[in-house]
mmCIF file of C-alpha atoms in Angstrom:
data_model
loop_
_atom_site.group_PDB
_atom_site.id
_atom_site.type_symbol
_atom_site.label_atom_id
_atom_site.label_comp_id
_atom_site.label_asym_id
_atom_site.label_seq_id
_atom_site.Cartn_x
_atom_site.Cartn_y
_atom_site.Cartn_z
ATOM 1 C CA UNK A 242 -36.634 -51.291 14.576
ATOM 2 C CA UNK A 243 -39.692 -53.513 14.140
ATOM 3 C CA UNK A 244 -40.885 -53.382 17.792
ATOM 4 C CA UNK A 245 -39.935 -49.527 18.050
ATOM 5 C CA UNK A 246 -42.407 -46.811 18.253
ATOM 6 C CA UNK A 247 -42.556 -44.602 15.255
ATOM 7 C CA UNK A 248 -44.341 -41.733 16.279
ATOM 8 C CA UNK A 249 -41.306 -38.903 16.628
ATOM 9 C CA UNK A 250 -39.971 -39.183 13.084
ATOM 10 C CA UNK A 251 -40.418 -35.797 12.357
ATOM 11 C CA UNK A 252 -38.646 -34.987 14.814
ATOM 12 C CA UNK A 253 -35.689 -36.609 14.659
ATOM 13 C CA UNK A 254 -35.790 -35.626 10.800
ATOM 14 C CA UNK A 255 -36.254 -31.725 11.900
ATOM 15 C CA UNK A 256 -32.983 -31.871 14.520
ATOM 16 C CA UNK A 257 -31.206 -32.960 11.694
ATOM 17 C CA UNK A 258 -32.042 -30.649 9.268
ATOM 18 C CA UNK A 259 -31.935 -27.991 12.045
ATOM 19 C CA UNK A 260 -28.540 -28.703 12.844
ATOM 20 C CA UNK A 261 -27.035 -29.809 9.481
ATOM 21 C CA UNK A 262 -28.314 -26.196 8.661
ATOM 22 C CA UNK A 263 -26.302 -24.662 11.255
ATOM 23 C CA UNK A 264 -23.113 -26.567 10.444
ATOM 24 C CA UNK A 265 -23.107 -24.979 7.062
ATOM 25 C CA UNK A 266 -23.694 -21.754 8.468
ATOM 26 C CA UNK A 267 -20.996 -22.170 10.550
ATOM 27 C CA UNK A 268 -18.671 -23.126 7.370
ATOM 28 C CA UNK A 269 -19.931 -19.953 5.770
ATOM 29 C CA UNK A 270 -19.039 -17.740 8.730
ATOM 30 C CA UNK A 271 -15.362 -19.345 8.682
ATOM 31 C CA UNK A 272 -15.135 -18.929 4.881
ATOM 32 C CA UNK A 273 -15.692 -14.850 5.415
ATOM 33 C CA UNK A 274 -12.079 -14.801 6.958
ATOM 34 C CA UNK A 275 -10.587 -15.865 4.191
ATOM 35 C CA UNK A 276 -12.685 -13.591 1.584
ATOM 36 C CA UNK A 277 -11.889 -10.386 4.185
ATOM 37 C CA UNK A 278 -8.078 -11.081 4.003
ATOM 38 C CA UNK A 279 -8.082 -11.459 -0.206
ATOM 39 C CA UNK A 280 -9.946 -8.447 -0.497
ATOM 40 C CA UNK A 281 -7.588 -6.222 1.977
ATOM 41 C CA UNK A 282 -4.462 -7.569 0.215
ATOM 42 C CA UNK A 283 -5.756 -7.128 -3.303
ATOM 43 C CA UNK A 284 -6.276 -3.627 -2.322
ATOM 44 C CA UNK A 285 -2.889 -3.039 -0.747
ATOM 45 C CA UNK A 286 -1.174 -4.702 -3.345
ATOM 46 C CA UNK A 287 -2.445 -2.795 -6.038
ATOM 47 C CA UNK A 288 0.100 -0.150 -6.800
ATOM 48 C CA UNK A 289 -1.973 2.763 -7.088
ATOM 49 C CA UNK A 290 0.575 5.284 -5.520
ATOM 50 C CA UNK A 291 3.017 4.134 -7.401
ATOM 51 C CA UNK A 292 1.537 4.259 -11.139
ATOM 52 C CA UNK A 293 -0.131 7.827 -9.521
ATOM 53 C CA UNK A 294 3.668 9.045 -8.502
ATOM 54 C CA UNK A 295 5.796 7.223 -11.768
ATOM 55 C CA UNK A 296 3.313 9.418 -14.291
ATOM 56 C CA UNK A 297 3.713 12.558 -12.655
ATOM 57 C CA UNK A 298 7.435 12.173 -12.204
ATOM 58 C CA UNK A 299 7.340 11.129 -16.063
ATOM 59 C CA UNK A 300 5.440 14.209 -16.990
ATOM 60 C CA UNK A 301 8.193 16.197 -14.686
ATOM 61 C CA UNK A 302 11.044 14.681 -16.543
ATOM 62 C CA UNK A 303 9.330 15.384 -19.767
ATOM 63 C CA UNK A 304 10.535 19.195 -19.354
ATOM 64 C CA UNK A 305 13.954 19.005 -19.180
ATOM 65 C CA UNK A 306 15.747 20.506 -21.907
ATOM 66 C CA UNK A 307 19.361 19.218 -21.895
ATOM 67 C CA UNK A 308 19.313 15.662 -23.645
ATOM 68 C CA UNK A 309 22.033 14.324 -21.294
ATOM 69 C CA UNK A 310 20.036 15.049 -17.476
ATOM 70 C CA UNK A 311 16.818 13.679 -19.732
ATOM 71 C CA UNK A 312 18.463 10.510 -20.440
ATOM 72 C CA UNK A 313 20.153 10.710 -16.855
ATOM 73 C CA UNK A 314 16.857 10.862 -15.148
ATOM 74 C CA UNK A 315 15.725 8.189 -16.938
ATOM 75 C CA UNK A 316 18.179 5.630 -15.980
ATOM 76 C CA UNK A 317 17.438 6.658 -12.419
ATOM 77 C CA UNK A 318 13.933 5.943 -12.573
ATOM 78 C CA UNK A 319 14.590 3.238 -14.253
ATOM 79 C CA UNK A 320 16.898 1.511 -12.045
ATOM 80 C CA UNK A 321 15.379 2.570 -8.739
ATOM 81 C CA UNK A 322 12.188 1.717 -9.763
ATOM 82 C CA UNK A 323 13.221 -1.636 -10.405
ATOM 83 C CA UNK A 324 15.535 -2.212 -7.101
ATOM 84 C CA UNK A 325 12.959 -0.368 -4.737
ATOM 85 C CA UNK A 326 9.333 -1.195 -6.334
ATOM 86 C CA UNK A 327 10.199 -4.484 -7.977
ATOM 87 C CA UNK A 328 9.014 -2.853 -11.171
ATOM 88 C CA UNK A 329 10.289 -2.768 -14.650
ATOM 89 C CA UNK A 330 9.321 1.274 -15.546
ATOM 90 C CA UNK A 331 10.171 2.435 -19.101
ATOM 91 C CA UNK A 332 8.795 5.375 -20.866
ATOM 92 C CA UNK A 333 9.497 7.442 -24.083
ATOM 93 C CA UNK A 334 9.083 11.509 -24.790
ATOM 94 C CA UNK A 335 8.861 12.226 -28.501
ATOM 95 C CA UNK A 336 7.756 15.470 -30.281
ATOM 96 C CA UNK A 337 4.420 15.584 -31.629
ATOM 97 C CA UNK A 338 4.228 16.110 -35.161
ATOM 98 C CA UNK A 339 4.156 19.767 -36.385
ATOM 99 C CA UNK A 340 0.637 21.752 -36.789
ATOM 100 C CA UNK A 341 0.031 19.225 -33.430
ATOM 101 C CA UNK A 342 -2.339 20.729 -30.119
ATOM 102 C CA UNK A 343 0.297 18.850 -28.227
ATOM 103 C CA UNK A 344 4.069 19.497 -27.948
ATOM 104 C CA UNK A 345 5.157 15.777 -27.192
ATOM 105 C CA UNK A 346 3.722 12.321 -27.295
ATOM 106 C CA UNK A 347 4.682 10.358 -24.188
ATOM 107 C CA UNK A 348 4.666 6.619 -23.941
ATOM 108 C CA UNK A 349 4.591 5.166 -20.203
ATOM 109 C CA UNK A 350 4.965 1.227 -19.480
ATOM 110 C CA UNK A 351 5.080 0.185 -15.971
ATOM 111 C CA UNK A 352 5.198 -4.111 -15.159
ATOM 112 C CA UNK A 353 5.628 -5.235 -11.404
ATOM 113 C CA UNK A 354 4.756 -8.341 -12.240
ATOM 114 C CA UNK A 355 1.373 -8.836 -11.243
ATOM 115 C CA UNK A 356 -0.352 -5.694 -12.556
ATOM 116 C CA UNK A 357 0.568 -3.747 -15.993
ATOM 117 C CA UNK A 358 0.054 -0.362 -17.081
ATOM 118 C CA UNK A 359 0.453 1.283 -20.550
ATOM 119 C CA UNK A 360 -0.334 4.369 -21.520
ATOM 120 C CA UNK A 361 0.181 6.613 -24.432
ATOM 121 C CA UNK A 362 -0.320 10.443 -23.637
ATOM 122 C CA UNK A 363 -0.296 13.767 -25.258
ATOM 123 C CA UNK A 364 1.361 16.434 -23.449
ATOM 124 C CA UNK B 174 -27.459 -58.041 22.641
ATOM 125 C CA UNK B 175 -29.409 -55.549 24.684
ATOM 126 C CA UNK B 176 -32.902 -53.715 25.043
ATOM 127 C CA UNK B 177 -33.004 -51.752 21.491
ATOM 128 C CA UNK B 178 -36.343 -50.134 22.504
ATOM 129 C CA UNK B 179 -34.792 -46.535 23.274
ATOM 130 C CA UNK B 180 -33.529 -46.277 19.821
ATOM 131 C CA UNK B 181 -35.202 -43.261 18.919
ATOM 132 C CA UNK B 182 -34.412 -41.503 22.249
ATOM 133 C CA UNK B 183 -30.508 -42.016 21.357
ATOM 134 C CA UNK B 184 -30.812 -40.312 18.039
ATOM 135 C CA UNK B 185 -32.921 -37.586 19.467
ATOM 136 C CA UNK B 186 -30.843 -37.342 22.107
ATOM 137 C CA UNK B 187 -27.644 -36.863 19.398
ATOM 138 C CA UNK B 188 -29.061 -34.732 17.544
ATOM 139 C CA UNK B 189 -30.150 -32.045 20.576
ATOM 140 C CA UNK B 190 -26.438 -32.715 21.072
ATOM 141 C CA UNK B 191 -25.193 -31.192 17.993
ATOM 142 C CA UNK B 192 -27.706 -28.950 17.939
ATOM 143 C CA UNK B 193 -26.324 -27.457 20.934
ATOM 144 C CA UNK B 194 -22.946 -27.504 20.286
ATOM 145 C CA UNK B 195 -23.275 -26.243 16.591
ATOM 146 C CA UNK B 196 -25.277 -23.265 18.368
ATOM 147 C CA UNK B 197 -22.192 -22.988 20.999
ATOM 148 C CA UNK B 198 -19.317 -22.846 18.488
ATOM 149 C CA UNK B 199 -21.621 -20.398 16.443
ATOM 150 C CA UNK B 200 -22.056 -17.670 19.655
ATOM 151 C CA UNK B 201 -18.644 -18.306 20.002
ATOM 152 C CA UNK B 202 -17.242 -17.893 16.583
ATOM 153 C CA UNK B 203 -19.107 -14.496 16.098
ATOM 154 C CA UNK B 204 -17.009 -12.833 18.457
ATOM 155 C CA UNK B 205 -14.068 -13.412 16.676
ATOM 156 C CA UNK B 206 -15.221 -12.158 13.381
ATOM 157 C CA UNK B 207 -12.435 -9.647 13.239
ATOM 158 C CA UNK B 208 -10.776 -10.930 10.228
ATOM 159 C CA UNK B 209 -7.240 -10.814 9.562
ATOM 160 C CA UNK B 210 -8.398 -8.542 6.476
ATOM 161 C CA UNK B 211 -9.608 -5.946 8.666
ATOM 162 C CA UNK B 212 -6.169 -5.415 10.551
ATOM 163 C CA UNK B 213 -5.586 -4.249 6.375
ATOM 164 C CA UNK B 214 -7.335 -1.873 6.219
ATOM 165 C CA UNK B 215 -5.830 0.813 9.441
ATOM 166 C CA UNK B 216 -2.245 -0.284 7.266
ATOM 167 C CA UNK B 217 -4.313 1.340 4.163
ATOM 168 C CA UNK B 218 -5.673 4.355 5.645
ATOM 169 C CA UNK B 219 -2.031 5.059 7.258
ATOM 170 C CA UNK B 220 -0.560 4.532 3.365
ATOM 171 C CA UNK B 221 -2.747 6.575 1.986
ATOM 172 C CA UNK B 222 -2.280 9.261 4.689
ATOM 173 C CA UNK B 223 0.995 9.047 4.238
ATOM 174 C CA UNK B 224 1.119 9.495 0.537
ATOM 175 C CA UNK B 225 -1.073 12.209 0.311
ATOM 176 C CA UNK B 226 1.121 13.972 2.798
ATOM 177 C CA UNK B 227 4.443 13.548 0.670
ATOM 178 C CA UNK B 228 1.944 14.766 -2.599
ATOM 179 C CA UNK B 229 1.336 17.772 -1.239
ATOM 180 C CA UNK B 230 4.690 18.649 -0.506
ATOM 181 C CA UNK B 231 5.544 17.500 -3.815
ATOM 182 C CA UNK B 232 3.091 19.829 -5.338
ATOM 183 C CA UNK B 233 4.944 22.595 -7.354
ATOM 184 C CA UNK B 234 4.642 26.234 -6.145
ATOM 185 C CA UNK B 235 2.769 28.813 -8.160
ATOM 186 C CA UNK B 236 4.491 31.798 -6.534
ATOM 187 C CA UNK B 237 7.220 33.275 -8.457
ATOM 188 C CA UNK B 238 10.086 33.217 -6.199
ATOM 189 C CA UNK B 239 10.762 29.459 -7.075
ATOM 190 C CA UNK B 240 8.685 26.882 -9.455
ATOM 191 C CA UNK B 241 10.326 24.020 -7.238
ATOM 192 C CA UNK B 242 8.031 22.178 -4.919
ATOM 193 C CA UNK B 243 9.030 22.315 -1.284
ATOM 194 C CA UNK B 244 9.748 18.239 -1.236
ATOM 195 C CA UNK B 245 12.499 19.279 -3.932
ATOM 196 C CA UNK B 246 13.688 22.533 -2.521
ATOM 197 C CA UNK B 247 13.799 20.275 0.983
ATOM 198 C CA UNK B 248 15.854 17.263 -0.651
ATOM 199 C CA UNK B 249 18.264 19.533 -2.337
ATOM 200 C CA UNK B 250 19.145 21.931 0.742
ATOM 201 C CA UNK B 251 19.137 18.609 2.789
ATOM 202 C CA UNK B 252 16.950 20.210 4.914
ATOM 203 C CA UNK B 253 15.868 17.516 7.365
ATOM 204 C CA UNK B 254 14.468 20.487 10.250
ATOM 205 C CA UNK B 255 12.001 21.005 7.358
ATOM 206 C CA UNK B 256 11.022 17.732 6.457
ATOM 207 C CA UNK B 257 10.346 16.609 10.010
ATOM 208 C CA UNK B 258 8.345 19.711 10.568
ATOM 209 C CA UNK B 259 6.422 19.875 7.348
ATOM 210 C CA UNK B 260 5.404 15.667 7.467
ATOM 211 C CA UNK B 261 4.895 15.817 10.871
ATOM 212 C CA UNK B 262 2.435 18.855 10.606
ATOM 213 C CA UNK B 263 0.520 17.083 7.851
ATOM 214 C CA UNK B 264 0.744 13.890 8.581
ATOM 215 C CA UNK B 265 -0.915 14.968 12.298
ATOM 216 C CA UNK B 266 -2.874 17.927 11.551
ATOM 217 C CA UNK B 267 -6.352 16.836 12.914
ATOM 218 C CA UNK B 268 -9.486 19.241 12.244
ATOM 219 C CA UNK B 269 -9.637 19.776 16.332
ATOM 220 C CA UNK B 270 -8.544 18.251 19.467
ATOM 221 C CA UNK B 271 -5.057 16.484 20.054
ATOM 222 C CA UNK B 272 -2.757 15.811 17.486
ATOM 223 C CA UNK B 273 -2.229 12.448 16.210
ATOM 224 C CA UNK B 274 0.345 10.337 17.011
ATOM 225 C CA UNK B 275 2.596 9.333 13.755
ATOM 226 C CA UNK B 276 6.193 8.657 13.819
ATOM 227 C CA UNK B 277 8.585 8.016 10.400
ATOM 228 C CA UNK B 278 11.419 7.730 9.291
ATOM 229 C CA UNK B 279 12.902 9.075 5.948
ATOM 230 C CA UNK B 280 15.344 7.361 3.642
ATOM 231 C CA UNK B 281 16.385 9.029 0.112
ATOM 232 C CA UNK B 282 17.579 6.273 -2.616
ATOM 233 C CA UNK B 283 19.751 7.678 -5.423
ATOM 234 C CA UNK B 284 21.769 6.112 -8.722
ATOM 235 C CA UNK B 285 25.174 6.119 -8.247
ATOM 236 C CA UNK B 286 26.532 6.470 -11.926
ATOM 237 C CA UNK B 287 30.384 5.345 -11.421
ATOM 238 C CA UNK B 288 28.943 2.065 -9.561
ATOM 239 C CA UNK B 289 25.310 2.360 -11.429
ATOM 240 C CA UNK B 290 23.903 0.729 -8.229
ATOM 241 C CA UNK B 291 21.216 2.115 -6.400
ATOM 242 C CA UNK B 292 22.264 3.283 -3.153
ATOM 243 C CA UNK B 293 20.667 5.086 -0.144
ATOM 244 C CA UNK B 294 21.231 7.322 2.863
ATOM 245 C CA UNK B 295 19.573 8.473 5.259
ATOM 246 C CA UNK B 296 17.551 11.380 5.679
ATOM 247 C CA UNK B 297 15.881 11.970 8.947
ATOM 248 C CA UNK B 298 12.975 10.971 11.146
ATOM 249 C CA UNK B 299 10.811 11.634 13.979
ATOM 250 C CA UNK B 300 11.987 8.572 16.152
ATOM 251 C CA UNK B 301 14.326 5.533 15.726
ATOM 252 C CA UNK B 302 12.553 2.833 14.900
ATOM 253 C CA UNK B 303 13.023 -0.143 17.148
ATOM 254 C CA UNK B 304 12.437 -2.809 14.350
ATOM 255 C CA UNK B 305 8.983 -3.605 16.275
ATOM 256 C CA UNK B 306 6.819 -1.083 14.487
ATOM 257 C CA UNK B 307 3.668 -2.343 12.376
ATOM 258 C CA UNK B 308 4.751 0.158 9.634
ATOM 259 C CA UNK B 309 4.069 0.686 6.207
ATOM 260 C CA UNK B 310 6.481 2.150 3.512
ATOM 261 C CA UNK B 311 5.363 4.876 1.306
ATOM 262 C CA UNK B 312 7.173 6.914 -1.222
ATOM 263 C CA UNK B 313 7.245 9.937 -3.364
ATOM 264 C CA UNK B 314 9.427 10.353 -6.706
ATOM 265 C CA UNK B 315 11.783 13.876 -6.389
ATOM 266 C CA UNK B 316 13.351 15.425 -9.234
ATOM 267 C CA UNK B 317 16.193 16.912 -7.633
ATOM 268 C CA UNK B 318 18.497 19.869 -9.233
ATOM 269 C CA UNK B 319 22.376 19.021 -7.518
ATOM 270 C CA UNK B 320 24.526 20.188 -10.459
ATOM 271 C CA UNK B 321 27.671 22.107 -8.847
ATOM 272 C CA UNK B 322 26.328 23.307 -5.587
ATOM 273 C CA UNK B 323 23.830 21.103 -4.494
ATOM 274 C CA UNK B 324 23.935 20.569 -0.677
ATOM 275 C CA UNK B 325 22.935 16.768 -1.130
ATOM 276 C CA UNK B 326 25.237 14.363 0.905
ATOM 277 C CA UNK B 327 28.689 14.398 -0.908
ATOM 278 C CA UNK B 328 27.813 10.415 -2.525
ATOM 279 C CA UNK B 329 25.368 11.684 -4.585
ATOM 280 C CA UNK B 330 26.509 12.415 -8.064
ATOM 281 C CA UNK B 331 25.962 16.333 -8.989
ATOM 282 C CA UNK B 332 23.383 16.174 -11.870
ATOM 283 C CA UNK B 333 19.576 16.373 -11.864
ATOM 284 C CA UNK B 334 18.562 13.097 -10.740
ATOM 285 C CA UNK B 335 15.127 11.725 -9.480
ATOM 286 C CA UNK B 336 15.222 10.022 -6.330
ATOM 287 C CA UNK B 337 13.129 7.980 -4.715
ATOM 288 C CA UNK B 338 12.093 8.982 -0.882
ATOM 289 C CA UNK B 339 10.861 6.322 1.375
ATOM 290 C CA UNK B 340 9.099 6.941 3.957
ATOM 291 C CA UNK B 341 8.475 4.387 7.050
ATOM 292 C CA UNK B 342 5.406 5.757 8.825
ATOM 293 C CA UNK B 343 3.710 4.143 12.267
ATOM 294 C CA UNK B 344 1.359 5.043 15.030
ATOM 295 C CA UNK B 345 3.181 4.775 17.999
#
């Protein structure tokens, strides 16, 4: 370089900044993909519907009377819930205890796996 | 070796280079920007269309002729004519102009007690589905009363059962 004129160094040092800068733009614009397609799936794959429609159905069951279509029903959900929704579904009605507001006390657990809900309710 | 005097021009020159294409694959990437997340998110209006849909015709009646919601009454009577009608009406209801364009299909799973395996049959839809449908699957819980008289398909075991209804739903 010793014979080389020096003058342009900023310059050079500025198209490399400049485009340096717009490679990593470019890596930020791919990343956004990536962020756009986790975000979508979490949202899909959070079973929202499902936790909405096993608690009413739950509360449903809660009213019937005879012990044997109680115990019946609960199998069923049971069963289908874990061939159709991949989800282990179990839940418990008991009375609530006497001078209560409530009439029953109703325990839901629901486990696909990935998310968990538990809930305790008064009914 | 050779003249080295240019030296300077060469990096320039380079770095105009990459400026230019880094610019190029820029203009060009931003078209494309449609990310395979935001295909998603038509797939989670349609479930959530679809959901609210079998809801509502989950949704007990207050009148006093029957406390049954018509989903139930529907699944019981195996009234498919009503189910097509009813989904279809809500499903493509719009507040003005042309109706919408959804097409399902219905299956009902069930526990078989003798076998205890969950089985299924089904129920009816709008269209056969050709297997190529971008559809998504949404379903409603139905407590279903089909003690001795029920008009459910004669598999079914006659007790009060809940069964699960799928529903495939697509825009054709």
């Amino acid at each position: 370089m010793a014979r080389l004129n020096d003058d342009a160094q900023w310059i050079v040092l500025m198209g490399f900044i400049v485009s340096f800068s717009l490679f990593f733009l470019g890596i930020v614009i791919n990343q956004s993909t990536v962020v756009g397609q986790t975000t979508a799936e979490g949202v899909l794959e959070f079973p929202k519907n499902d936790i909405l429609d096993i608690r009413s159905e739950v509360l449903q069951s809660s009213k019937i009377t005879v012990a044997a279509d109680f115990d019946d029903v609960k199998k069923d959900i049971s069963s289908i819930a874990l061939s159709r929704k991949n989800a282990i579904v179990s839940f418990r009605v008991t009375q609530a205890p006497p001078g209560s507001t409530y009439t029953k006390i109703i325990d839901i657990h629901y486990n696909n796996g990935v998310t968990a809900y538990n809930e305790t309710t008064n009914y | 070796m050779v003249n080295s005097e240019g030296q300077l021009f060469t990096i320039e020159g380079l770095a105009a280079g990459l400026i230019m294409l880094l610019t190029a694959f820029i203009v060009v990437s931003t078209t494309s920007i449609y990310t395979p997340g935001d295909t998603h998110i038509s797939d989670m209006q349609l479930e959530q269309l679809g959901s609210d849909a079998l809801r509502m015709m989950n949704t007990p009646n207050t009148s006093a002729d029957s406390a049954e919601s018509a989903l139930q009454s529907i699944i019981k009577n195996n009234d498919t004519d009503r189910f097509r009608e009813t989904f279809l009406w809500f499903c493509n209801n719009k507040t003005g102009g042309a109706y919408d364009i959804l097409q399902f299909s219905t299956d009902v799973y069930y526990r078989n007690t003798p076998t205890t395996s969950v089985n299924r049959f089904h129920f009816t839809e709008s269209r056969k589905p050709t297997g190529g449908e971008h559809a998504v699957r949404v379903t409603e819980w139905v407590q279903v009363d089909n003690t001795a008289g029920g008009s459910m398909p004669a598999e079914v075991d006659n007790r009060v059962q809940a069964v699960l209804v799928e529903v495939l739903l697509w825009r054709d």
